[in-house]
Amino acid sequence: MKYKLTRGLLSVIFISCLFTYSGCVDECELDSEPTLFIYFSTEKYYRSVYGLHGKEKPVNQPADYQYRVPLSIKDDSTIVIFESDVRNDTLTIHYSRTVEMQSARCGFRIYFDDFEIVKPTTFTQASVSSTLDYSQELYVNINE
């Protein structure tokens, strides 16, 4: 009798905890770093690729000529420097930032919008597209 009562009580507690905390798991949106993915349509070799005013961390030459650079969250633009043995190229992406309170539990979140490639840049055929609402990713295609 005691065993059945204890087992039943533990089951009720477990199910109560399951329903209580199941709503909190997906409350916060994705907390990944906003990332700029740069694709080249032709093979381009750069010995170093990095973003100014963000994290100035050189990126190694990828096999697929796709570079990943973090977006600056403190400025309204990110400047990416492409260094090669022959010359340096630049790419400047401008955007707007909005800081909103997501919830008391999750805190504030930065939302990015209105992306455009602006001067200074040495690339003439570059386009930008975004999925930053959910995955925090921005894509640039360079057809040079």
CSV table of N, CA and C in Angstrom, one decimal:
chain,number,residue,atom,x,y,z
A,1,MET,N,0.8,-1.2,0.0
A,1,MET,CA,0.0,0.0,0.0
A,1,MET,C,0.9,1.3,0.0
A,2,LYS,N,1.9,1.3,0.9
A,2,LYS,CA,2.8,2.4,0.9
A,2,LYS,C,3.5,2.6,-0.4
A,3,TYR,N,3.9,1.5,-1.0
A,3,TYR,CA,4.7,1.5,-2.3
A,3,TYR,C,3.8,2.1,-3.4
A,4,LYS,N,2.5,1.8,-3.5
A,4,LYS,CA,1.6,2.3,-4.5
A,4,LYS,C,1.4,3.8,-4.3
A,5,LEU,N,1.2,4.2,-3.0
A,5,LEU,CA,1.0,5.6,-2.7
A,5,LEU,C,2.2,6.4,-3.0
A,6,THR,N,3.4,6.0,-2.7
A,6,THR,CA,4.6,6.7,-3.0
A,6,THR,C,4.8,6.8,-4.5
A,7,ARG,N,4.6,5.7,-5.2
A,7,ARG,CA,4.8,5.7,-6.6
A,7,ARG,C,3.8,6.6,-7.3
A,8,GLY,N,2.5,6.6,-6.9
A,8,GLY,CA,1.5,7.5,-7.4
A,8,GLY,C,1.9,8.9,-7.2
A,9,LEU,N,2.4,9.3,-5.9
A,9,LEU,CA,2.7,10.6,-5.6
A,9,LEU,C,3.9,11.1,-6.4
A,10,LEU,N,4.9,10.2,-6.6
A,10,LEU,CA,6.1,10.6,-7.5
A,10,LEU,C,5.6,10.8,-8.9
A,11,SER,N,4.7,10.0,-9.4
A,11,SER,CA,4.2,10.2,-10.8
A,11,SER,C,3.5,11.5,-10.9
A,12,VAL,N,2.7,11.9,-9.9
A,12,VAL,CA,2.0,13.2,-10.0
A,12,VAL,C,3.0,14.4,-10.0
A,13,ILE,N,4.0,14.3,-9.1
A,13,ILE,CA,5.1,15.3,-9.1
A,13,ILE,C,5.8,15.4,-10.4
A,14,PHE,N,6.2,14.3,-11.0
A,14,PHE,CA,6.9,14.3,-12.2
A,14,PHE,C,6.1,14.9,-13.3
A,15,ILE,N,4.8,14.5,-13.4
A,15,ILE,CA,4.0,15.0,-14.5
A,15,ILE,C,3.8,16.5,-14.3
A,16,SER,N,3.6,17.0,-13.0
A,16,SER,CA,3.4,18.4,-12.7
A,16,SER,C,4.7,19.2,-13.2
A,17,CYS,N,5.9,18.7,-12.9
A,17,CYS,CA,7.1,19.3,-13.3
A,17,CYS,C,7.2,19.4,-14.8
A,18,LEU,N,6.8,18.3,-15.4
A,18,LEU,CA,6.9,18.2,-16.9
A,18,LEU,C,6.1,19.3,-17.5
A,19,PHE,N,4.8,19.5,-17.1
A,19,PHE,CA,4.0,20.5,-17.6
A,19,PHE,C,4.4,21.9,-17.2
A,20,THR,N,4.9,22.1,-16.1
A,20,THR,CA,5.4,23.4,-15.6
A,20,THR,C,6.5,23.9,-16.4
A,21,TYR,N,7.5,23.1,-16.6
A,21,TYR,CA,8.8,23.5,-17.2
A,21,TYR,C,8.8,23.3,-18.8
A,22,SER,N,7.9,22.6,-19.3
A,22,SER,CA,7.9,22.4,-20.8
A,22,SER,C,7.7,23.6,-21.6
A,23,GLY,N,7.0,24.6,-21.1
A,23,GLY,CA,6.8,25.9,-21.8
A,23,GLY,C,8.0,26.8,-21.8
A,24,CYS,N,9.0,26.6,-20.9
A,24,CYS,CA,10.1,27.5,-20.8
A,24,CYS,C,11.3,27.1,-21.7
A,25,VAL,N,11.2,25.9,-22.3
A,25,VAL,CA,12.4,25.4,-23.1
A,25,VAL,C,12.6,26.2,-24.3
A,26,ASP,N,11.5,26.5,-25.1
A,26,ASP,CA,11.6,27.2,-26.4
A,26,ASP,C,11.2,28.7,-26.3
A,27,GLU,N,11.2,29.2,-25.1
A,27,GLU,CA,10.8,30.6,-25.0
A,27,GLU,C,11.8,31.6,-25.6
A,28,CYS,N,13.0,31.4,-25.4
A,28,CYS,CA,14.1,32.3,-25.9
A,28,CYS,C,14.4,31.9,-27.4
A,29,GLU,N,14.6,32.9,-28.2
A,29,GLU,CA,14.9,32.7,-29.6
A,29,GLU,C,16.4,32.3,-29.7
A,30,LEU,N,16.8,31.9,-30.8
A,30,LEU,CA,18.2,31.5,-31.1
A,30,LEU,C,19.2,32.5,-30.6
A,31,ASP,N,20.2,32.2,-29.9
A,31,ASP,CA,21.2,33.1,-29.4
A,31,ASP,C,22.5,33.0,-30.1
A,32,SER,N,22.5,32.7,-31.4
A,32,SER,CA,23.8,32.6,-32.1
A,32,SER,C,24.3,34.0,-32.5
A,33,GLU,N,25.5,34.0,-32.8
A,33,GLU,CA,26.2,35.3,-33.3
A,33,GLU,C,25.7,35.6,-34.7
A,34,PRO,N,25.4,36.8,-35.0
A,34,PRO,CA,25.0,37.1,-36.4
A,34,PRO,C,26.2,37.0,-37.3
A,35,THR,N,26.1,36.2,-38.4
A,35,THR,CA,27.2,35.9,-39.2
A,35,THR,C,26.9,36.3,-40.7
A,36,LEU,N,28.0,36.8,-41.3
A,36,LEU,CA,28.0,37.1,-42.7
A,36,LEU,C,28.6,36.0,-43.5
A,37,PHE,N,27.9,35.4,-44.4
A,37,PHE,CA,28.4,34.4,-45.3
A,37,PHE,C,28.7,35.0,-46.7
A,38,ILE,N,29.9,34.9,-47.1
A,38,ILE,CA,30.3,35.6,-48.4
A,38,ILE,C,30.7,34.4,-49.4
A,39,TYR,N,30.0,34.4,-50.5
A,39,TYR,CA,30.2,33.4,-51.5
A,39,TYR,C,30.8,34.1,-52.8
A,40,PHE,N,31.8,33.5,-53.4
A,40,PHE,CA,32.4,33.9,-54.6
A,40,PHE,C,32.0,32.9,-55.7
A,41,SER,N,31.6,33.5,-56.9
A,41,SER,CA,31.2,32.6,-58.0
A,41,SER,C,32.4,32.1,-58.7
A,42,THR,N,33.5,32.7,-58.6
A,42,THR,CA,34.8,32.2,-59.2
A,42,THR,C,35.8,32.1,-58.1
A,43,GLU,N,36.8,31.3,-58.4
A,43,GLU,CA,37.8,31.0,-57.3
A,43,GLU,C,38.6,32.3,-57.0
A,44,LYS,N,38.6,32.6,-55.8
A,44,LYS,CA,39.4,33.8,-55.3
A,44,LYS,C,40.2,33.3,-54.1
A,45,TYR,N,41.5,33.7,-54.2
A,45,TYR,CA,42.4,33.3,-53.1
A,45,TYR,C,42.7,34.6,-52.3
A,46,TYR,N,42.4,34.5,-51.0
A,46,TYR,CA,42.8,35.6,-50.1
A,46,TYR,C,43.6,35.0,-48.9
A,47,ARG,N,44.7,35.6,-48.6
A,47,ARG,CA,45.4,35.0,-47.5
A,47,ARG,C,44.8,35.4,-46.1
A,48,SER,N,44.0,36.4,-46.1
A,48,SER,CA,43.3,36.8,-44.9
A,48,SER,C,42.0,37.5,-45.2
A,49,VAL,N,40.9,37.2,-44.4
A,49,VAL,CA,39.7,37.9,-44.6
A,49,VAL,C,39.2,38.2,-43.1
A,50,TYR,N,38.8,39.4,-42.9
A,50,TYR,CA,38.4,39.8,-41.5
A,50,TYR,C,37.5,41.0,-41.6
A,51,GLY,N,36.7,41.2,-40.5
A,51,GLY,CA,35.8,42.3,-40.4
A,51,GLY,C,36.4,43.4,-39.5
A,52,LEU,N,36.3,44.6,-40.0
A,52,LEU,CA,36.7,45.7,-39.1
A,52,LEU,C,35.6,46.1,-38.2
A,53,HIS,N,35.9,46.6,-37.0
A,53,HIS,CA,35.0,47.1,-36.0
A,53,HIS,C,34.1,46.0,-35.4
A,54,GLY,N,34.4,44.8,-35.8
A,54,GLY,CA,33.7,43.6,-35.2
A,54,GLY,C,34.8,42.8,-34.5
A,55,LYS,N,34.8,41.6,-34.8
A,55,LYS,CA,35.9,40.7,-34.3
A,55,LYS,C,37.0,40.7,-35.4
A,56,GLU,N,38.1,41.2,-35.2
A,56,GLU,CA,39.2,41.3,-36.2
A,56,GLU,C,40.0,40.0,-36.2
A,57,LYS,N,39.3,38.9,-36.5
A,57,LYS,CA,39.9,37.6,-36.5
A,57,LYS,C,40.0,37.1,-37.9
A,58,PRO,N,41.3,36.9,-38.4
A,58,PRO,CA,41.5,36.4,-39.8
A,58,PRO,C,40.8,35.0,-40.0
A,59,VAL,N,40.3,34.9,-41.2
A,59,VAL,CA,39.6,33.6,-41.6
A,59,VAL,C,40.5,32.9,-42.5
A,60,ASN,N,40.7,31.6,-42.3
A,60,ASN,CA,41.5,30.8,-43.2
A,60,ASN,C,40.8,30.6,-44.6
A,61,GLN,N,41.5,30.3,-45.6
A,61,GLN,CA,41.0,30.1,-46.9
A,61,GLN,C,40.1,28.8,-47.0
A,62,PRO,N,38.8,29.0,-47.2
A,62,PRO,CA,38.0,27.8,-47.2
A,62,PRO,C,38.1,27.1,-48.6
A,63,ALA,N,37.8,25.8,-48.6
A,63,ALA,CA,37.9,25.0,-49.8
A,63,ALA,C,36.8,25.4,-50.8
A,64,ASP,N,35.6,25.9,-50.3
A,64,ASP,CA,34.5,26.2,-51.2
A,64,ASP,C,34.4,27.7,-51.5
A,65,TYR,N,35.4,28.5,-51.1
A,65,TYR,CA,35.4,29.9,-51.3
A,65,TYR,C,34.2,30.6,-50.7
A,66,GLN,N,33.8,30.1,-49.6
A,66,GLN,CA,32.8,30.7,-48.8
A,66,GLN,C,33.4,31.2,-47.5
A,67,TYR,N,33.3,32.5,-47.2
A,67,TYR,CA,33.9,33.0,-46.0
A,67,TYR,C,32.8,33.3,-45.0
A,68,ARG,N,33.2,33.2,-43.7
A,68,ARG,CA,32.2,33.5,-42.6
A,68,ARG,C,32.9,34.5,-41.8
A,69,VAL,N,32.2,35.7,-41.6
A,69,VAL,CA,32.7,36.8,-40.8
A,69,VAL,C,31.5,37.3,-39.9
A,70,PRO,N,31.8,37.5,-38.6
A,70,PRO,CA,30.8,38.0,-37.7
A,70,PRO,C,30.3,39.4,-38.1
A,71,LEU,N,29.0,39.7,-38.0
A,71,LEU,CA,28.5,41.1,-38.2
A,71,LEU,C,28.8,41.9,-36.9
A,72,SER,N,29.1,43.1,-37.1
A,72,SER,CA,29.3,44.0,-36.0
A,72,SER,C,27.9,44.3,-35.3
A,73,ILE,N,27.8,44.1,-34.0
A,73,ILE,CA,26.6,44.5,-33.3
A,73,ILE,C,26.6,45.8,-32.7
A,74,LYS,N,27.8,46.5,-32.7
A,74,LYS,CA,27.9,47.8,-32.1
A,74,LYS,C,27.9,48.9,-33.1
A,75,ASP,N,28.0,48.6,-34.4
A,75,ASP,CA,27.9,49.6,-35.5
A,75,ASP,C,26.8,49.3,-36.5
A,76,ASP,N,26.4,50.3,-37.3
A,76,ASP,CA,25.4,50.0,-38.3
A,76,ASP,C,26.0,49.5,-39.6
A,77,SER,N,27.2,49.1,-39.6
A,77,SER,CA,27.8,48.6,-40.8
A,77,SER,C,29.0,47.6,-40.4
A,78,THR,N,29.3,46.8,-41.3
A,78,THR,CA,30.4,45.9,-41.2
A,78,THR,C,31.3,46.0,-42.4
A,79,ILE,N,32.6,46.3,-42.2
A,79,ILE,CA,33.5,46.4,-43.3
A,79,ILE,C,34.4,45.1,-43.3
A,80,VAL,N,34.4,44.4,-44.4
A,80,VAL,CA,35.2,43.2,-44.5
A,80,VAL,C,36.4,43.5,-45.4
A,81,ILE,N,37.6,43.1,-45.0
A,81,ILE,CA,38.8,43.3,-45.7
A,81,ILE,C,39.3,41.9,-46.2
A,82,PHE,N,39.6,41.9,-47.5
A,82,PHE,CA,40.1,40.7,-48.2
A,82,PHE,C,41.5,41.0,-48.6
A,83,GLU,N,42.5,40.3,-48.0
A,83,GLU,CA,43.9,40.6,-48.3
A,83,GLU,C,44.4,39.5,-49.1
A,84,SER,N,45.1,39.8,-50.3
A,84,SER,CA,45.8,38.9,-51.1
A,84,SER,C,47.2,39.3,-51.3
A,85,ASP,N,48.0,38.6,-52.0
A,85,ASP,CA,49.3,39.0,-52.3
A,85,ASP,C,49.4,40.1,-53.3
A,86,VAL,N,48.3,40.3,-54.2
A,86,VAL,CA,48.3,41.3,-55.2
A,86,VAL,C,47.7,42.6,-54.8
A,87,ARG,N,46.5,42.5,-54.1
A,87,ARG,CA,45.8,43.7,-53.7
A,87,ARG,C,44.9,43.4,-52.5
A,88,ASN,N,44.3,44.4,-52.0
A,88,ASN,CA,43.3,44.3,-50.9
A,88,ASN,C,42.0,44.7,-51.5
A,89,ASP,N,40.9,44.0,-51.1
A,89,ASP,CA,39.6,44.3,-51.5
A,89,ASP,C,38.8,44.6,-50.3
A,90,THR,N,37.7,45.4,-50.4
A,90,THR,CA,36.9,45.7,-49.3
A,90,THR,C,35.4,45.5,-49.7
A,91,LEU,N,34.6,45.2,-48.7
A,91,LEU,CA,33.2,45.0,-48.8
A,91,LEU,C,32.5,45.7,-47.6
A,92,THR,N,31.6,46.7,-47.9
A,92,THR,CA,30.9,47.3,-46.8
A,92,THR,C,29.4,47.1,-46.8
A,93,ILE,N,28.9,46.5,-45.8
A,93,ILE,CA,27.5,46.2,-45.7
A,93,ILE,C,26.9,47.1,-44.6
A,94,HIS,N,25.8,47.9,-45.0
A,94,HIS,CA,25.2,48.8,-44.0
A,94,HIS,C,23.8,48.1,-43.7
A,95,TYR,N,23.4,48.3,-42.4
A,95,TYR,CA,22.1,47.8,-42.0
A,95,TYR,C,21.6,48.6,-40.8
A,96,SER,N,20.4,48.4,-40.4
A,96,SER,CA,19.8,49.0,-39.3
A,96,SER,C,19.7,48.0,-38.1
A,97,ARG,N,19.8,48.5,-36.9
A,97,ARG,CA,19.7,47.6,-35.7
A,97,ARG,C,18.6,48.1,-34.8
A,98,THR,N,17.9,47.2,-34.3
A,98,THR,CA,16.8,47.5,-33.3
A,98,THR,C,17.0,46.6,-32.1
A,99,VAL,N,17.1,47.2,-31.0
A,99,VAL,CA,17.2,46.4,-29.7
A,99,VAL,C,15.8,46.4,-29.1
A,100,GLU,N,15.4,45.1,-28.8
A,100,GLU,CA,14.1,45.0,-28.2
A,100,GLU,C,14.2,44.0,-27.0
A,101,MET,N,13.3,44.2,-26.0
A,101,MET,CA,13.2,43.3,-24.9
A,101,MET,C,12.5,42.1,-25.4
A,102,GLN,N,13.1,40.9,-25.3
A,102,GLN,CA,12.5,39.7,-25.8
A,102,GLN,C,11.5,39.2,-24.6
A,103,SER,N,12.1,39.1,-23.4
A,103,SER,CA,11.3,38.7,-22.3
A,103,SER,C,12.2,39.0,-21.0
A,104,ALA,N,11.6,38.9,-19.9
A,104,ALA,CA,12.3,39.1,-18.6
A,104,ALA,C,13.3,38.0,-18.5
A,105,ARG,N,13.0,36.8,-18.9
A,105,ARG,CA,13.8,35.6,-18.7
A,105,ARG,C,15.0,35.6,-19.7
A,106,CYS,N,14.7,36.0,-21.0
A,106,CYS,CA,15.7,36.0,-22.1
A,106,CYS,C,16.5,37.3,-22.2
A,107,GLY,N,15.9,38.4,-21.8
A,107,GLY,CA,16.7,39.6,-21.9
A,107,GLY,C,16.4,40.3,-23.3
A,108,PHE,N,17.4,41.2,-23.6
A,108,PHE,CA,17.3,41.9,-24.9
A,108,PHE,C,17.9,41.1,-26.1
A,109,ARG,N,17.4,41.5,-27.3
A,109,ARG,CA,17.9,40.9,-28.5
A,109,ARG,C,18.0,42.0,-29.5
A,110,ILE,N,19.0,41.9,-30.4
A,110,ILE,CA,19.3,42.8,-31.5
A,110,ILE,C,18.7,42.2,-32.8
A,111,TYR,N,17.9,43.0,-33.5
A,111,TYR,CA,17.3,42.6,-34.7
A,111,TYR,C,18.0,43.5,-35.8
A,112,PHE,N,18.3,42.9,-37.0
A,112,PHE,CA,18.9,43.5,-38.1
A,112,PHE,C,18.0,43.6,-39.2
A,113,ASP,N,18.1,44.7,-40.0
A,113,ASP,CA,17.2,44.9,-41.1
A,113,ASP,C,17.8,45.9,-42.1
A,114,ASP,N,17.2,46.1,-43.3
A,114,ASP,CA,17.5,47.1,-44.3
A,114,ASP,C,19.0,46.9,-44.8
A,115,PHE,N,19.4,45.8,-45.3
A,115,PHE,CA,20.7,45.5,-45.7
A,115,PHE,C,21.0,46.1,-47.1
A,116,GLU,N,22.2,46.7,-47.2
A,116,GLU,CA,22.7,47.2,-48.5
A,116,GLU,C,24.2,47.2,-48.6
A,117,ILE,N,24.7,47.0,-49.7
A,117,ILE,CA,26.2,47.1,-50.0
A,117,ILE,C,26.4,48.5,-50.4
A,118,VAL,N,27.3,49.2,-49.7
A,118,VAL,CA,27.6,50.6,-49.9
A,118,VAL,C,29.1,50.8,-50.1
A,119,LYS,N,29.4,52.1,-50.5
A,119,LYS,CA,30.8,52.5,-50.7
A,119,LYS,C,31.4,52.7,-49.3
A,120,PRO,N,32.6,52.4,-49.0
A,120,PRO,CA,33.6,51.9,-49.9
A,120,PRO,C,33.5,50.4,-50.1
A,121,THR,N,33.6,50.0,-51.4
A,121,THR,CA,33.8,48.6,-51.7
A,121,THR,C,34.5,48.5,-53.1
A,122,THR,N,35.2,47.5,-53.3
A,122,THR,CA,35.9,47.3,-54.5
A,122,THR,C,35.2,46.3,-55.4
A,123,PHE,N,34.1,45.7,-54.9
A,123,PHE,CA,33.4,44.7,-55.7
A,123,PHE,C,32.2,45.5,-56.4
A,124,THR,N,32.0,45.2,-57.7
A,124,THR,CA,31.0,45.9,-58.5
A,124,THR,C,29.7,45.0,-58.6
A,125,GLN,N,29.9,43.7,-58.5
A,125,GLN,CA,28.8,42.8,-58.7
A,125,GLN,C,28.5,41.9,-57.4
A,126,ALA,N,28.0,42.6,-56.4
A,126,ALA,CA,27.7,41.9,-55.2
A,126,ALA,C,26.3,42.1,-54.8
A,127,SER,N,25.6,41.1,-54.3
A,127,SER,CA,24.2,41.2,-53.8
A,127,SER,C,24.1,40.6,-52.4
A,128,VAL,N,23.1,41.1,-51.7
A,128,VAL,CA,23.0,40.7,-50.3
A,128,VAL,C,21.5,40.1,-50.1
A,129,SER,N,21.4,39.1,-49.3
A,129,SER,CA,20.1,38.5,-48.9
A,129,SER,C,20.2,38.1,-47.4
A,130,SER,N,19.1,38.0,-46.8
A,130,SER,CA,19.1,37.8,-45.3
A,130,SER,C,18.1,36.8,-44.9
A,131,THR,N,18.5,36.1,-43.8
A,131,THR,CA,17.5,35.2,-43.0
A,131,THR,C,17.8,35.6,-41.6
A,132,LEU,N,18.1,36.8,-41.3
A,132,LEU,CA,18.5,37.1,-39.9
A,132,LEU,C,17.4,37.1,-38.9
A,133,ASP,N,16.1,37.1,-39.4
A,133,ASP,CA,15.0,37.0,-38.4
A,133,ASP,C,15.1,35.8,-37.5
A,134,TYR,N,15.5,34.7,-38.1
A,134,TYR,CA,15.5,33.5,-37.3
A,134,TYR,C,16.9,32.9,-37.1
A,135,SER,N,17.7,32.8,-38.2
A,135,SER,CA,18.9,32.0,-38.1
A,135,SER,C,20.1,32.9,-37.9
A,136,GLN,N,20.0,34.2,-37.8
A,136,GLN,CA,21.1,35.2,-37.7
A,136,GLN,C,22.1,35.0,-38.7
A,137,GLU,N,21.7,34.8,-40.0
A,137,GLU,CA,22.6,34.7,-41.1
A,137,GLU,C,22.3,35.7,-42.2
A,138,LEU,N,23.4,36.3,-42.7
A,138,LEU,CA,23.3,37.2,-43.9
A,138,LEU,C,24.2,36.6,-45.0
A,139,TYR,N,23.7,36.7,-46.2
A,139,TYR,CA,24.4,36.1,-47.3
A,139,TYR,C,24.8,37.2,-48.4
A,140,VAL,N,26.0,37.1,-48.8
A,140,VAL,CA,26.5,38.0,-49.9
A,140,VAL,C,27.0,37.1,-51.0
A,141,ASN,N,26.6,37.4,-52.2
A,141,ASN,CA,27.1,36.7,-53.4
A,141,ASN,C,27.9,37.7,-54.2
A,142,ILE,N,29.1,37.3,-54.6
A,142,ILE,CA,30.0,38.2,-55.3
A,142,ILE,C,30.3,37.4,-56.7
A,143,ASN,N,29.9,38.1,-57.8
A,143,ASN,CA,30.0,37.4,-59.1
A,143,ASN,C,31.1,38.1,-59.9
A,144,GLU,N,32.3,38.1,-59.4
A,144,GLU,CA,33.5,38.7,-60.1
A,144,GLU,C,34.6,37.7,-60.2
